[in-house]
Amino acid sequence: MPKIAVLYDAGQAILSTFDLDEVLQRILGIAHDYFHLRNVAILLLDKEAQQLYVRSQVGWDVGKDRIFLGATQGITGAAVSKKQPVYAPDVSQDPRYICAAQSTRSELAIPLMLRDEAVGVLDCQSDQLDHFDGETIELLTLFSTQASIALENARLYSLERRRARQLEAINTIAQQSTAVMELEELLTRVCSVIQKAFQVSQVSLLLREDGDLVMRAHHGELTACFPPASRFPVTQKPWTQVMASSGTVIEKDLSAAPESFRLFKESASRMSIPLISFGHTLGVLTLHSSKVNAFRASELQSLESVADICANSIQNAHYVERVKQLAYLDGLTGIFNRRFFELRIMEEIERARRYGTGMAVMMADIDQFKRLNDEFGHLLGDEVLRQVSSIFHQQVRKIDVVCRYGGEEFAVLLTQTNAEQALTVAEKLRKTVEQWQFPGVPRTITISAGVAAFPLHGKNRDELVRAADCGLYAAKQAGRNRVCLSNVAQSTASGN
């Protein structure tokens, strides 16, 4: 009767909470205190991997609590397979024994059963030979039944809380996607919300650009193995598999993979979900964990819902960016217009001032353009404008900005460029235009250009543009079809 009373008290204690960690600690505490066990552990069964892993323990040797056992391995595996207690009165004589503590002499493994399914094992070990008598085994078996119910209640409660968090995250992401139209801000917020809601170590978003995947945002606690905005070829694993199949890829163990493959130094497992909108794969949402085998197929539905919302949000942000870009494009030539020039010149000056990298402005004009229109008509004049724009765009670097400043005049912002380098670029453009065969135009088309550099010719927008205009005026006065530096540079060079 006293033992039954102890069992009743123990059952009430473990059934009084829904917190899984607290339930586990109470089970271990009761087994340790009431049944006088030095070494006791709860191992849970991972059905997908068919492995037993230690969820909580007392008395095991250091490091042993991190082992994984096959579902049929050891005395604990035998209990799962048989769905009944397995007792080894002398572990030294039992070939199934796997050492968890050097002091262990006898071991009792009791399956934790839910209906007809084993969900784990209550593993009891003693430093005495044949420590467990029939009555103790029976009481521990009854206790394990109550422990199983408590674990299931805690698991269901934890699952519901997690689902509620995930649904809240999905709702938050959906709201963010309609409220935030700036792509960079959207990507950063989405990574942060997913990382917290799904309790993973790191979340990253890679978007497809010109045959590569570009890391556009990431958030979490892991150390990145790459610089910002790194590019990853879609032909490399695992991206080729994700992009080709348009399906989710779960990598259970990355611990032995090189850092370049893992992306984040401490990443041990990864889930990669394609971002698909209207049949087009825009990129990949990746979730990283510092633990091996951290992701389950059961989590796919919620995460794929999140990925779908992200994909549509990214598509919407792309549309908004495209509309904004159209507002900054010249309708005739397709290059940037003066409005965009005014925005970017301020940014480039500030960047050059902050980092001391320099920048330059080139103002160019098609020579005798009015005469060209009068001789050959405005349609051919428009075609010349388009082709000159195309020449400029193709001949400069991607980081440089070509704008139609007005009429037949162009402005080019040259990033990280000094006066001498800018003069070389302008001369290259002048020669290319001079040698170009313009269809329908029987004579040579030429340009004149003026160049000014920061800070040599000016330290703000007005000074730089005025200086470049002075250079353009000097080129016109000197006979056209030439490039001139600003008067400031000419004065300096002549020693005036």
Short mmCIF file of C-alpha atoms in Angstrom, two decimals:
data_model
loop_
_atom_site.label_atom_id
_atom_site.label_comp_id
_atom_site.label_asym_id
_atom_site.label_seq_id
_atom_site.Cartn_x
_atom_site.Cartn_y
_atom_site.Cartn_z
CA MET A 1 0.00 0.00 0.00
CA PRO A 2 2.77 2.56 0.72
CA LYS A 3 4.25 1.88 -2.73
CA ILE A 4 0.88 2.30 -4.39
CA ALA A 5 0.47 5.60 -2.51
CA VAL A 6 3.88 6.67 -3.80
CA LEU A 7 2.82 5.71 -7.30
CA TYR A 8 -0.39 7.72 -6.95
CA ASP A 9 1.49 10.79 -5.69
CA ALA A 10 4.01 10.42 -8.52
CA GLY A 11 1.25 10.20 -11.12
CA GLN A 12 -0.45 13.31 -9.79
CA ALA A 13 2.84 15.20 -9.88
CA ILE A 14 3.70 14.42 -13.50
CA LEU A 15 0.15 14.95 -14.75
CA SER A 16 -0.10 18.40 -13.17
CA THR A 17 1.84 20.26 -15.88
CA PHE A 18 1.87 20.51 -19.68
CA ASP A 19 5.41 21.83 -20.03
CA LEU A 20 7.47 19.05 -21.65
CA ASP A 21 10.77 19.87 -19.97
CA GLU A 22 9.07 20.10 -16.58
CA VAL A 23 7.29 16.77 -17.16
CA LEU A 24 10.60 15.11 -18.05
CA GLN A 25 12.35 16.49 -14.98
CA ARG A 26 9.51 15.29 -12.70
CA ILE A 27 9.58 11.80 -14.22
CA LEU A 28 13.33 11.57 -13.67
CA GLY A 29 13.08 13.05 -10.18
CA ILE A 30 10.41 10.56 -9.10
CA ALA A 31 12.30 7.60 -10.57
CA HIS A 32 15.48 8.79 -8.87
CA ASP A 33 13.97 9.62 -5.45
CA TYR A 34 11.11 7.16 -4.97
CA PHE A 35 12.73 4.16 -6.66
CA HIS A 36 16.26 4.99 -5.53
CA LEU A 37 17.82 4.91 -9.00
CA ARG A 38 21.16 6.63 -9.58
CA ASN A 39 21.00 6.47 -13.36
CA VAL A 40 17.71 7.04 -15.17
CA ALA A 41 16.91 8.45 -18.60
CA ILE A 42 14.05 9.03 -21.00
CA LEU A 43 14.77 8.20 -24.62
CA LEU A 44 12.26 9.27 -27.26
CA LEU A 45 11.66 7.52 -30.58
CA ASP A 46 12.18 9.43 -33.82
CA LYS A 47 9.83 7.51 -36.11
CA GLU A 48 11.17 9.04 -39.32
CA ALA A 49 14.80 8.20 -38.55
CA GLN A 50 13.93 5.05 -36.56
CA GLN A 51 16.28 6.16 -33.82
CA LEU A 52 16.14 6.53 -30.06
CA TYR A 53 17.68 9.70 -28.70
CA VAL A 54 18.23 10.84 -25.12
CA ARG A 55 15.73 13.60 -24.28
CA SER A 56 16.59 13.87 -20.58
CA GLN A 57 18.78 11.94 -18.14
CA VAL A 58 20.33 11.82 -14.68
CA GLY A 59 23.56 10.01 -13.82
CA TRP A 60 24.86 9.15 -17.29
CA ASP A 61 28.54 9.64 -18.07
CA VAL A 62 29.56 12.88 -19.80
CA GLY A 63 28.89 12.77 -23.54
CA LYS A 64 26.76 9.64 -23.43
CA ASP A 65 23.58 11.70 -23.42
CA ARG A 66 24.30 12.73 -27.03
CA ILE A 67 24.27 9.25 -28.54
CA PHE A 68 21.68 8.02 -31.02
CA LEU A 69 20.57 4.36 -30.92
CA GLY A 70 18.78 2.39 -33.59
CA ALA A 71 15.17 1.59 -32.76
CA THR A 72 16.16 -2.07 -32.28
CA GLN A 73 19.61 -1.47 -30.80
CA GLY A 74 20.61 -2.22 -27.20
CA ILE A 75 18.38 -3.16 -24.28
CA THR A 76 16.28 -0.02 -24.90
CA GLY A 77 15.78 -1.02 -28.54
CA ALA A 78 14.72 -4.50 -27.43
CA ALA A 79 12.04 -2.93 -25.19
CA VAL A 80 10.72 -0.90 -28.14
CA SER A 81 10.66 -3.95 -30.43
CA LYS A 82 8.97 -6.23 -27.89
CA LYS A 83 6.71 -3.47 -26.49
CA GLN A 84 7.32 -4.80 -23.00
CA PRO A 85 9.91 -4.33 -20.25
CA VAL A 86 13.34 -5.86 -20.84
CA TYR A 87 15.50 -6.58 -17.79
CA ALA A 88 19.22 -7.35 -17.67
CA PRO A 89 20.11 -8.33 -14.05
CA ASP A 90 23.83 -8.43 -14.98
CA VAL A 91 24.69 -6.16 -17.91
CA SER A 92 28.14 -7.72 -18.26
CA GLN A 93 26.43 -10.95 -19.35
CA ASP A 94 24.00 -9.31 -21.78
CA PRO A 95 25.40 -8.75 -25.32
CA ARG A 96 22.71 -6.14 -25.99
CA TYR A 97 24.05 -3.79 -23.32
CA ILE A 98 25.40 -0.41 -24.45
CA CYS A 99 27.31 1.42 -21.74
CA ALA A 100 25.85 4.75 -20.59
CA ALA A 101 27.53 4.83 -17.17
CA GLN A 102 30.58 2.89 -15.99
CA SER A 103 28.89 2.23 -12.64
CA THR A 104 25.91 0.36 -14.15
CA ARG A 105 25.52 -3.29 -13.14
CA SER A 106 21.84 -3.94 -13.96
CA GLU A 107 19.43 -2.25 -16.41
CA LEU A 108 15.66 -2.17 -16.83
CA ALA A 109 14.17 -0.69 -20.02
CA ILE A 110 10.42 -0.04 -20.00
CA PRO A 111 8.71 1.07 -23.24
CA LEU A 112 6.63 4.22 -23.03
CA MET A 113 3.42 3.12 -24.75
CA LEU A 114 0.59 5.13 -26.26
CA ARG A 115 -2.20 2.81 -27.29
CA ASP A 116 -0.24 0.15 -29.18
CA GLU A 117 2.69 2.37 -30.17
CA ALA A 118 6.04 2.74 -28.40
CA VAL A 119 7.01 6.43 -28.28
CA GLY A 120 10.12 6.05 -26.16
CA VAL A 121 11.78 4.23 -23.29
CA LEU A 122 12.14 4.78 -19.54
CA ASP A 123 15.66 3.44 -18.97
CA CYS A 124 16.52 2.60 -15.36
CA GLN A 125 20.03 1.57 -14.34
CA SER A 126 21.51 0.52 -11.00
CA ASP A 127 25.03 0.11 -9.66
CA GLN A 128 23.90 -3.14 -7.99
CA LEU A 129 23.54 -6.54 -9.61
CA ASP A 130 19.94 -7.76 -9.99
CA HIS A 131 18.61 -4.60 -8.36
CA PHE A 132 15.06 -4.77 -9.73
CA ASP A 133 12.67 -7.33 -8.23
CA GLY A 134 9.32 -8.30 -9.73
CA GLU A 135 7.31 -5.86 -7.60
CA THR A 136 9.55 -2.91 -8.49
CA ILE A 137 9.38 -3.78 -12.19
CA GLU A 138 5.58 -3.91 -11.97
CA LEU A 139 5.37 -0.55 -10.19
CA LEU A 140 7.79 1.09 -12.64
CA THR A 141 5.75 -0.32 -15.52
CA LEU A 142 2.58 1.22 -14.06
CA PHE A 143 4.47 4.45 -13.48
CA SER A 144 5.70 4.42 -17.08
CA THR A 145 2.07 4.25 -18.28
CA GLN A 146 1.28 7.47 -16.43
CA ALA A 147 4.56 8.96 -17.65
CA SER A 148 3.56 8.10 -21.25
CA ILE A 149 0.24 9.92 -20.84
CA ALA A 150 2.00 12.92 -19.33
CA LEU A 151 4.52 13.01 -22.18
CA GLU A 152 1.79 12.79 -24.80
CA ASN A 153 -0.21 15.56 -23.13
CA ALA A 154 2.91 17.74 -23.01
CA ARG A 155 3.74 16.88 -26.64
CA LEU A 156 0.24 17.79 -27.83
CA TYR A 157 0.27 20.98 -25.78
CA SER A 158 3.70 21.90 -27.17
CA LEU A 159 2.54 21.07 -30.69
CA GLU A 160 -0.54 23.27 -30.35
CA ARG A 161 1.53 26.13 -28.99
CA ARG A 162 3.98 25.72 -31.84
CA ARG A 163 1.19 25.63 -34.41
CA ALA A 164 -0.33 28.74 -32.87
CA ARG A 165 3.07 30.46 -33.12
CA GLN A 166 3.44 29.35 -36.71
CA LEU A 167 -0.07 30.49 -37.65
CA GLU A 168 0.67 33.82 -36.02
CA ALA A 169 3.91 34.01 -38.02
CA ILE A 170 2.07 33.20 -41.25
CA ASN A 171 -0.46 35.92 -40.46
CA THR A 172 2.32 38.39 -39.60
CA ILE A 173 4.19 37.64 -42.82
CA ALA A 174 0.98 38.03 -44.82
CA GLN A 175 0.35 41.42 -43.18
CA GLN A 176 3.97 42.52 -43.68
CA SER A 177 3.81 41.56 -47.34
CA THR A 178 0.93 43.94 -47.97
CA ALA A 179 2.34 46.74 -45.80
CA VAL A 180 5.96 46.64 -47.02
CA MET A 181 6.65 47.20 -50.70
CA GLU A 182 10.40 47.87 -50.50
CA LEU A 183 12.03 44.54 -51.41
CA GLU A 184 15.10 44.78 -49.13
CA GLU A 185 13.04 45.71 -46.09
CA LEU A 186 10.50 42.97 -46.86
CA LEU A 187 13.18 40.26 -47.12
CA THR A 188 14.85 41.32 -43.86
CA ARG A 189 11.56 41.33 -41.93
CA VAL A 190 10.46 37.98 -43.32
CA CYS A 191 13.74 36.31 -42.27
CA SER A 192 13.42 37.71 -38.75
CA VAL A 193 9.78 36.62 -38.30
CA ILE A 194 10.39 33.08 -39.61
CA GLN A 195 13.51 32.59 -37.49
CA LYS A 196 11.69 33.47 -34.28
CA ALA A 197 8.39 31.72 -35.05
CA PHE A 198 9.87 28.41 -36.19
CA GLN A 199 12.71 28.51 -33.65
CA VAL A 200 15.51 27.70 -36.08
CA SER A 201 19.12 28.84 -35.90
CA GLN A 202 19.18 30.83 -39.15
CA VAL A 203 16.90 31.82 -42.03
CA SER A 204 18.13 33.07 -45.39
CA LEU A 205 16.54 34.17 -48.65
CA LEU A 206 18.27 33.66 -51.99
CA LEU A 207 16.77 35.21 -55.13
CA ARG A 208 17.43 34.16 -58.69
CA GLU A 209 19.39 36.65 -60.80
CA ASP A 210 21.01 35.90 -64.18
CA GLY A 211 21.38 32.17 -63.62
CA ASP A 212 22.68 32.53 -60.06
CA LEU A 213 21.12 32.59 -56.63
CA VAL A 214 22.03 35.77 -54.75
CA MET A 215 21.92 35.92 -50.95
CA ARG A 216 19.65 38.92 -50.43
CA ALA A 217 18.86 38.60 -46.70
CA HIS A 218 19.50 36.38 -43.68
CA HIS A 219 18.79 36.52 -39.96
CA GLY A 220 19.78 34.38 -36.99
CA GLU A 221 22.56 33.35 -34.66
CA LEU A 222 24.97 31.48 -36.97
CA THR A 223 28.20 32.77 -38.53
CA ALA A 224 28.04 33.44 -42.28
CA CYS A 225 30.73 31.84 -44.48
CA PHE A 226 30.30 34.37 -47.29
CA PRO A 227 30.37 38.13 -47.91
CA PRO A 228 27.11 40.10 -48.37
CA ALA A 229 25.21 39.60 -51.65
CA SER A 230 27.22 36.49 -52.55
CA ARG A 231 26.24 34.55 -55.66
CA PHE A 232 25.77 30.78 -55.87
CA PRO A 233 25.41 29.01 -59.25
CA VAL A 234 22.10 27.16 -59.60
CA THR A 235 24.08 24.29 -61.15
CA GLN A 236 25.62 23.49 -57.75
CA LYS A 237 24.09 21.24 -55.10
CA PRO A 238 21.64 21.52 -53.42
CA TRP A 239 20.29 24.40 -55.51
CA THR A 240 20.14 22.44 -58.75
CA GLN A 241 17.92 19.85 -57.05
CA VAL A 242 15.64 22.48 -55.50
CA MET A 243 15.32 24.50 -58.71
CA ALA A 244 14.91 21.50 -61.03
CA SER A 245 12.32 19.63 -58.98
CA SER A 246 10.58 22.70 -57.52
CA GLY A 247 10.37 20.63 -54.34
CA THR A 248 11.62 20.98 -50.79
CA VAL A 249 15.01 19.45 -49.98
CA ILE A 250 15.90 18.41 -46.41
CA GLU A 251 19.57 17.77 -45.67
CA LYS A 252 19.73 15.95 -42.34
CA ASP A 253 23.48 16.06 -41.62
CA LEU A 254 25.81 18.80 -42.91
CA SER A 255 28.30 18.53 -40.07
CA ALA A 256 30.98 16.97 -42.29
CA ALA A 257 30.29 19.21 -45.32
CA PRO A 258 32.66 22.10 -46.20
CA GLU A 259 31.69 25.55 -44.95
CA SER A 260 31.11 26.82 -48.49
CA PHE A 261 28.40 24.18 -48.91
CA ARG A 262 26.81 24.81 -45.51
CA LEU A 263 26.71 28.63 -45.99
CA PHE A 264 26.81 29.13 -42.21
CA LYS A 265 29.71 27.85 -40.10
CA GLU A 266 27.69 26.08 -37.39
CA SER A 267 24.95 24.76 -39.71
CA ALA A 268 24.39 21.01 -39.17
CA SER A 269 21.10 20.51 -41.07
CA ARG A 270 19.12 22.52 -43.61
CA MET A 271 15.72 22.74 -45.24
CA SER A 272 15.50 24.45 -48.66
CA ILE A 273 12.08 25.45 -50.01
CA PRO A 274 11.64 26.91 -53.52
CA LEU A 275 9.86 30.26 -53.81
CA ILE A 276 7.33 29.77 -56.60
CA SER A 277 4.94 32.41 -57.93
CA PHE A 278 2.73 31.83 -60.98
CA GLY A 279 4.86 28.86 -62.03
CA HIS A 280 8.16 30.74 -61.86
CA THR A 281 10.84 29.86 -59.28
CA LEU A 282 12.02 33.19 -57.88
CA GLY A 283 14.53 31.81 -55.41
CA VAL A 284 14.94 29.64 -52.32
CA LEU A 285 13.95 30.02 -48.66
CA THR A 286 16.47 28.18 -46.47
CA LEU A 287 16.21 27.28 -42.80
CA HIS A 288 19.36 26.23 -40.95
CA SER A 289 19.86 24.47 -37.62
CA SER A 290 22.96 23.91 -35.54
CA LYS A 291 21.58 20.44 -34.72
CA VAL A 292 21.77 17.36 -36.93
CA ASN A 293 18.43 16.03 -38.24
CA ALA A 294 16.53 19.07 -36.95
CA PHE A 295 13.85 19.25 -39.66
CA ARG A 296 10.83 16.98 -40.04
CA ALA A 297 8.48 16.35 -42.94
CA SER A 298 5.62 17.18 -40.55
CA GLU A 299 6.75 20.84 -40.59
CA LEU A 300 6.57 21.11 -44.36
CA GLN A 301 2.97 22.26 -44.70
CA SER A 302 3.38 25.35 -42.53
CA LEU A 303 6.75 26.26 -44.01
CA GLU A 304 5.61 25.80 -47.59
CA SER A 305 2.65 28.08 -46.82
CA VAL A 306 5.13 30.67 -45.59
CA ALA A 307 7.24 30.18 -48.74
CA ASP A 308 4.17 30.73 -50.96
CA ILE A 309 3.34 33.98 -49.16
CA CYS A 310 6.99 35.08 -49.44
CA ALA A 311 7.08 34.29 -53.16
CA ASN A 312 3.95 36.33 -53.88
CA SER A 313 5.22 39.18 -51.71
CA ILE A 314 8.56 39.20 -53.53
CA GLN A 315 6.75 39.19 -56.87
CA ASN A 316 4.63 42.16 -55.76
CA ALA A 317 7.74 44.00 -54.57
CA HIS A 318 9.35 43.34 -57.95
CA TYR A 319 6.32 44.87 -59.65
CA VAL A 320 6.54 47.95 -57.43
CA GLU A 321 10.27 48.28 -58.16
CA ARG A 322 9.56 47.96 -61.86
CA VAL A 323 6.93 50.71 -61.71
CA LYS A 324 9.37 52.95 -59.82
CA GLN A 325 12.08 52.17 -62.33
CA LEU A 326 9.79 53.09 -65.22
CA ALA A 327 9.34 56.49 -63.60
CA TYR A 328 13.12 56.95 -63.85
CA LEU A 329 13.50 55.70 -67.45
CA ASP A 330 13.53 57.81 -70.57
CA GLY A 331 10.68 56.71 -72.81
CA LEU A 332 12.60 57.12 -76.08
CA THR A 333 16.02 55.64 -75.31
CA GLY A 334 15.25 53.28 -72.39
CA ILE A 335 18.15 54.64 -70.29
CA PHE A 336 17.72 56.61 -67.07
CA ASN A 337 16.27 60.11 -67.20
CA ARG A 338 17.33 63.37 -65.56
CA ARG A 339 15.19 62.72 -62.47
CA PHE A 340 17.21 59.59 -61.74
CA PHE A 341 20.46 61.45 -62.43
CA GLU A 342 19.58 64.04 -59.76
CA LEU A 343 18.97 61.26 -57.21
CA ARG A 344 22.09 59.27 -57.97
CA ILE A 345 24.58 62.11 -58.20
CA MET A 346 23.83 63.04 -54.59
CA GLU A 347 24.32 59.41 -53.49
CA GLU A 348 27.57 59.05 -55.46
CA ILE A 349 29.01 62.30 -54.07
CA GLU A 350 28.17 61.23 -50.52
CA ARG A 351 29.72 57.79 -51.09
CA ALA A 352 32.87 59.31 -52.58
CA ARG A 353 33.14 61.76 -49.68
CA ARG A 354 32.65 59.04 -47.05
CA TYR A 355 35.04 56.45 -48.48
CA GLY A 356 37.46 58.71 -50.34
CA THR A 357 37.01 56.73 -53.56
CA GLY A 358 36.35 59.61 -55.94
CA MET A 359 33.76 59.88 -58.73
CA ALA A 360 33.36 61.79 -62.00
CA VAL A 361 30.65 63.33 -64.17
CA MET A 362 30.69 63.34 -67.95
CA MET A 363 28.35 65.60 -69.93
CA ALA A 364 28.10 64.69 -73.65
CA ASP A 365 26.24 66.18 -76.61
CA ILE A 366 25.60 64.86 -80.14
CA ASP A 367 27.25 67.30 -82.53
CA GLN A 368 25.06 69.15 -85.06
CA PHE A 369 21.97 67.20 -83.97
CA LYS A 370 19.51 69.88 -85.12
CA ARG A 371 21.04 69.76 -88.60
CA LEU A 372 20.69 65.96 -88.55
CA ASN A 373 16.97 66.26 -87.77
CA ASP A 374 16.52 68.89 -90.50
CA GLU A 375 18.31 66.74 -93.12
CA PHE A 376 16.98 63.27 -92.36
CA GLY A 377 13.85 63.83 -90.25
CA HIS A 378 12.98 63.32 -86.60
CA LEU A 379 12.39 59.56 -86.90
CA LEU A 380 15.99 58.98 -87.94
CA GLY A 381 17.13 61.50 -85.33
CA ASP A 382 15.31 59.47 -82.67
CA GLU A 383 17.01 56.30 -83.88
CA VAL A 384 20.42 57.98 -83.60
CA LEU A 385 19.57 58.96 -80.01
CA ARG A 386 18.63 55.37 -79.21
CA GLN A 387 21.81 53.95 -80.71
CA VAL A 388 24.09 56.46 -78.99
CA SER A 389 22.33 55.60 -75.70
CA SER A 390 22.94 51.91 -76.36
CA ILE A 391 26.64 52.53 -77.12
CA PHE A 392 27.09 54.43 -73.87
CA HIS A 393 25.24 51.77 -71.87
CA GLN A 394 27.30 48.91 -73.34
CA GLN A 395 30.69 50.59 -73.05
CA VAL A 396 30.59 51.65 -69.38
CA ARG A 397 30.67 49.41 -66.29
CA LYS A 398 27.54 48.09 -64.59
CA ILE A 399 28.20 50.30 -61.57
CA ASP A 400 28.21 53.45 -63.75
CA VAL A 401 25.00 55.33 -64.58
CA VAL A 402 24.06 56.60 -68.06
CA CYS A 403 21.24 59.17 -68.25
CA ARG A 404 19.57 61.22 -70.95
CA TYR A 405 19.94 64.70 -69.50
CA GLY A 406 17.69 66.39 -72.04
CA GLY A 407 17.29 66.62 -75.83
CA GLU A 408 20.50 65.25 -77.38
CA GLU A 409 22.53 65.71 -74.19
CA PHE A 410 23.69 62.81 -71.97
CA ALA A 411 25.11 62.63 -68.44
CA VAL A 412 27.26 59.74 -67.18
CA LEU A 413 28.13 59.13 -63.51
CA LEU A 414 31.43 57.26 -63.20
CA THR A 415 31.82 55.59 -59.79
CA GLN A 416 35.23 55.25 -58.07
CA THR A 417 36.90 57.15 -60.92
CA ASN A 418 39.45 59.99 -60.95
CA ALA A 419 39.83 62.74 -63.59
CA GLU A 420 42.38 60.89 -65.71
CA GLN A 421 40.33 57.66 -65.74
CA ALA A 422 37.15 59.59 -66.57
CA LEU A 423 38.90 61.30 -69.49
CA THR A 424 39.94 57.87 -70.83
CA VAL A 425 36.35 56.56 -70.60
CA ALA A 426 34.96 59.66 -72.34
CA GLU A 427 37.54 59.39 -75.14
CA LYS A 428 36.63 55.71 -75.61
CA LEU A 429 32.95 56.65 -75.97
CA ARG A 430 33.79 59.45 -78.42
CA LYS A 431 35.82 57.13 -80.66
CA THR A 432 33.17 54.39 -80.58
CA VAL A 433 30.43 56.80 -81.68
CA GLU A 434 32.68 58.29 -84.39
CA GLN A 435 33.38 54.83 -85.84
CA TRP A 436 29.81 53.58 -85.57
CA GLN A 437 27.81 52.98 -88.75
CA PHE A 438 24.36 54.50 -88.17
CA PRO A 439 21.88 52.93 -90.63
CA GLY A 440 20.31 55.51 -92.94
CA VAL A 441 22.83 58.23 -92.06
CA PRO A 442 25.40 58.75 -94.87
CA ARG A 443 27.77 60.85 -92.77
CA THR A 444 29.72 60.42 -89.54
CA ILE A 445 27.98 61.11 -86.22
CA THR A 446 30.20 62.56 -83.50
CA ILE A 447 29.88 63.71 -79.90
CA SER A 448 31.58 66.31 -77.72
CA ALA A 449 32.07 65.74 -74.00
CA GLY A 450 33.19 67.51 -70.87
CA VAL A 451 34.54 65.77 -67.77
CA ALA A 452 34.69 66.87 -64.11
CA ALA A 453 35.89 64.86 -61.11
CA PHE A 454 35.13 64.98 -57.38
CA PRO A 455 36.67 66.70 -55.44
CA LEU A 456 39.07 68.26 -57.96
CA HIS A 457 36.43 70.21 -59.89
CA GLY A 458 33.68 70.45 -57.31
CA LYS A 459 32.50 69.17 -53.96
CA ASN A 460 28.73 69.30 -54.52
CA ARG A 461 26.23 68.62 -57.27
CA ASP A 462 26.04 72.15 -58.70
CA GLU A 463 29.82 72.61 -58.82
CA LEU A 464 30.42 69.26 -60.54
CA VAL A 465 27.68 69.67 -63.16
CA ARG A 466 28.77 73.25 -63.85
CA ALA A 467 32.38 72.11 -64.24
CA ALA A 468 31.43 69.27 -66.62
CA ASP A 469 29.29 71.70 -68.64
CA CYS A 470 32.29 74.03 -68.90
CA GLY A 471 34.32 71.14 -70.29
CA LEU A 472 31.55 70.38 -72.81
CA TYR A 473 31.40 74.03 -73.86
CA ALA A 474 35.19 74.06 -74.30
CA ALA A 475 34.98 70.94 -76.50
CA LYS A 476 32.33 72.61 -78.68
CA GLN A 477 34.35 75.79 -78.97
CA ALA A 478 37.47 73.84 -79.92
CA GLY A 479 35.75 72.36 -82.98
CA ARG A 480 33.54 69.53 -81.63
CA ASN A 481 34.23 65.77 -81.73
CA ARG A 482 36.55 65.95 -78.76
CA VAL A 483 36.69 65.55 -74.96
CA CYS A 484 37.83 68.28 -72.56
CA LEU A 485 38.47 68.36 -68.86
CA SER A 486 36.91 71.13 -66.85
CA ASN A 487 38.59 74.56 -66.96
CA VAL A 488 39.69 74.03 -63.37
CA ALA A 489 41.82 71.06 -64.40
CA GLN A 490 43.18 72.96 -67.44
CA SER A 491 44.13 75.90 -65.23
CA THR A 492 45.81 73.63 -62.72
CA ALA A 493 47.72 71.79 -65.43
CA SER A 494 49.04 75.04 -66.92
CA GLY A 495 50.09 76.29 -63.48
CA ASN A 496 47.65 79.24 -63.39
#
